[in-house]
XYZ file of N, CA and C in Angstrom:
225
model
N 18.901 2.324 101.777
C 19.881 1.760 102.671
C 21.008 1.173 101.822
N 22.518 1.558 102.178
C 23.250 1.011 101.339
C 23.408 -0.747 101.712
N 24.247 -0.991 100.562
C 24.700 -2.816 100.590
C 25.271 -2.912 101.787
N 26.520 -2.174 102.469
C 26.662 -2.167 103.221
C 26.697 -2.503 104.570
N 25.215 -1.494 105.154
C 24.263 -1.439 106.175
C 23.758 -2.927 106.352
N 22.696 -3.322 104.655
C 21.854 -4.476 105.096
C 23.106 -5.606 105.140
N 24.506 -5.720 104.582
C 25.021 -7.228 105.039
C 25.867 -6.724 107.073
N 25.628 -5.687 107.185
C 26.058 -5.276 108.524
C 24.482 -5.831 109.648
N 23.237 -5.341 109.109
C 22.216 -5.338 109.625
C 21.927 -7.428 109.330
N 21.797 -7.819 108.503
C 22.522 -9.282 108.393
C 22.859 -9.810 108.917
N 24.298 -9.856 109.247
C 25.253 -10.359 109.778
C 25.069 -10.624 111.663
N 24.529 -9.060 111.979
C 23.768 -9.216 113.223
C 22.901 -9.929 113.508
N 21.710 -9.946 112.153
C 20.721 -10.960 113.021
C 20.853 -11.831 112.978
N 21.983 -12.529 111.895
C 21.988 -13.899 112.066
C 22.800 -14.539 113.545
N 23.689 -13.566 113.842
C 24.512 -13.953 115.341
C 23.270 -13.808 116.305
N 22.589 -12.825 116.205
C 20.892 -12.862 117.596
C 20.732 -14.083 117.058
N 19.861 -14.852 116.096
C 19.492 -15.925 115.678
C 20.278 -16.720 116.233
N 21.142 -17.430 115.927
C 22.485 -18.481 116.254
C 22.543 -18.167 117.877
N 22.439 -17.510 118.386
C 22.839 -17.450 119.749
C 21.740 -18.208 120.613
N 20.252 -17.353 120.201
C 19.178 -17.700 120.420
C 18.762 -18.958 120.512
N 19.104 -19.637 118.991
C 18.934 -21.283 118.585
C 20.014 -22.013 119.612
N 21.130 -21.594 120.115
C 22.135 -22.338 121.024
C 21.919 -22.275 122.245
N 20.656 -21.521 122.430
C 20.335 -21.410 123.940
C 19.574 -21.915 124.111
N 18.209 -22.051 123.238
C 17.271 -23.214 123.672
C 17.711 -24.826 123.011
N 18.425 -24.920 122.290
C 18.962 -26.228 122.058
C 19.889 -26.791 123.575
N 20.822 -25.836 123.846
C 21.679 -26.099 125.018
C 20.649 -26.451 126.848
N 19.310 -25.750 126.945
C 18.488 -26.159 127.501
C 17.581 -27.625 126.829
N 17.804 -27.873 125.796
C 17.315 -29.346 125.740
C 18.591 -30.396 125.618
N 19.670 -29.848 125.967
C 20.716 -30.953 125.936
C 21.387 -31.343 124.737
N 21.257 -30.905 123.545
C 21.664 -31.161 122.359
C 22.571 -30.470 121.800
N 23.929 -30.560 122.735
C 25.288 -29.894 122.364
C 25.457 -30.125 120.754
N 25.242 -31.335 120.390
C 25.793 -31.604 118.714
C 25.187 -30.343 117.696
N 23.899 -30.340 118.008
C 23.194 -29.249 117.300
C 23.157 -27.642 117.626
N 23.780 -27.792 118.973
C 24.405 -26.447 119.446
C 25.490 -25.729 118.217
N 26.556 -26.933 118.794
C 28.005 -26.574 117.840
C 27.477 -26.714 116.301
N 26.989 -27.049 115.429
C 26.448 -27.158 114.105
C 25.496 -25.325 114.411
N 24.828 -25.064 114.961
C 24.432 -23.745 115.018
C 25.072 -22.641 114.651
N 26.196 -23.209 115.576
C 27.236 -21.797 115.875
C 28.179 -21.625 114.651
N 28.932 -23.285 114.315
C 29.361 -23.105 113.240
C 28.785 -22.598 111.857
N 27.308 -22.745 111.425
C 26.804 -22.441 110.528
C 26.257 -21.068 110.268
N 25.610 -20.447 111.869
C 26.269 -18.784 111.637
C 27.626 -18.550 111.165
N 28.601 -18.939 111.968
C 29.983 -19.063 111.563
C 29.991 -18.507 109.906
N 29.569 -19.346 109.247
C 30.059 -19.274 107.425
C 29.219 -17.943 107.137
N 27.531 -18.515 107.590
C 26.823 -17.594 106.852
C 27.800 -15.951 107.019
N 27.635 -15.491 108.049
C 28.441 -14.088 108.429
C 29.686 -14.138 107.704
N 31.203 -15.103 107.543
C 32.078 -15.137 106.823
C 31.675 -15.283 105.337
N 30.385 -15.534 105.185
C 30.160 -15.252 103.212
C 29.447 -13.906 103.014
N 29.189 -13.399 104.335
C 28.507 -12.200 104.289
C 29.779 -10.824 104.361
N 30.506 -11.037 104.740
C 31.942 -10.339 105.208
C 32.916 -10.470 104.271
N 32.713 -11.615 103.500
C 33.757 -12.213 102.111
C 32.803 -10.898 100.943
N 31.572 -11.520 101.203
C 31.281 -10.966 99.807
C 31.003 -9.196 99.722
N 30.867 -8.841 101.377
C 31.326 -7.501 101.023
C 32.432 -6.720 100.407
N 33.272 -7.232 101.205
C 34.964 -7.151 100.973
C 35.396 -7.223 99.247
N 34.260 -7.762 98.611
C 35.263 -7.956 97.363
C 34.043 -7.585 96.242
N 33.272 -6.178 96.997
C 32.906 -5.229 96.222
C 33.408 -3.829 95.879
N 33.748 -3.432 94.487
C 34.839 -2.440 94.299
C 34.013 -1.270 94.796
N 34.982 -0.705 95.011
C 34.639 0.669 95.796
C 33.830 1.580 95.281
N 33.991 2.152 94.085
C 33.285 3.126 93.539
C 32.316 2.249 92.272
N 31.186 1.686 92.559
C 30.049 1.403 91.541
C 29.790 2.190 90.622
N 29.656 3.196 90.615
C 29.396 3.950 89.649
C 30.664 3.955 88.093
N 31.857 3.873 88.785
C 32.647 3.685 87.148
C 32.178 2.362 86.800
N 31.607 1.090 87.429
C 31.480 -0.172 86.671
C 30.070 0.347 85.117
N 29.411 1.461 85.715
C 28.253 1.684 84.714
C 28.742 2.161 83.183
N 28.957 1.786 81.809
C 29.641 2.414 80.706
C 28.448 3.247 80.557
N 27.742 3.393 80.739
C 26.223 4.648 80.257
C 25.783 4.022 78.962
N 25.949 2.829 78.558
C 25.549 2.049 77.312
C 24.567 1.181 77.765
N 24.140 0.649 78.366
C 23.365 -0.556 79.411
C 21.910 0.120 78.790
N 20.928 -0.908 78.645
C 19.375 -0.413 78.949
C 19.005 -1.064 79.972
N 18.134 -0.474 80.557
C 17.590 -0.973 81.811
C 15.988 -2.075 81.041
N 15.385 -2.200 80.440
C 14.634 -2.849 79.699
C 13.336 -1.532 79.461
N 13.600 -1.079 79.693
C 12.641 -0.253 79.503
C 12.596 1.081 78.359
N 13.465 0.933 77.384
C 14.090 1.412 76.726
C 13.484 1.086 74.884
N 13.336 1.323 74.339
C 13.484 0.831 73.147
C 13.586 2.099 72.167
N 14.527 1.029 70.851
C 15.376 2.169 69.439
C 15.482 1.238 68.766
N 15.052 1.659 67.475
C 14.507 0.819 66.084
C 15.963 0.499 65.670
């Protein structure tokens, strides 16, 4: 599954989550912890959407083909 997908697949559950948590909080009366809900999905999804956004496009030129993966060894 690409990076992609899972901060797309992410991003969703945390809004099901947050919605969920604002609905049974809002049935016990606790607007304060409602709005703190919503806002705190709020970021999580905007750091999830930030930090996609400011992955370069093609990964593969970041690799120089010099790297060991640790599994490697030369005297």
């Amino acid at each position: 599954m690409s990076e992609r997908m899972t901060a797309v697949i992410a991003g969703g559950g945390v809004v099901v989550v947050a919605i969920g948590v604002g609905i049974w909080l809002a049935r016990l009366g606790a607007w304060g912890l409602v709005a703190f809900t919503v806002v705190l999905a709020g970021v999580v999804v905007w750091l999830l959407v930030r930090h996609e956004r400011h992955q370069p496009e093609d990964r593969d030129a970041e690799d120089d083909g010099d790297r060991h993966h640790g599994f490697e060894w030369s005297p």
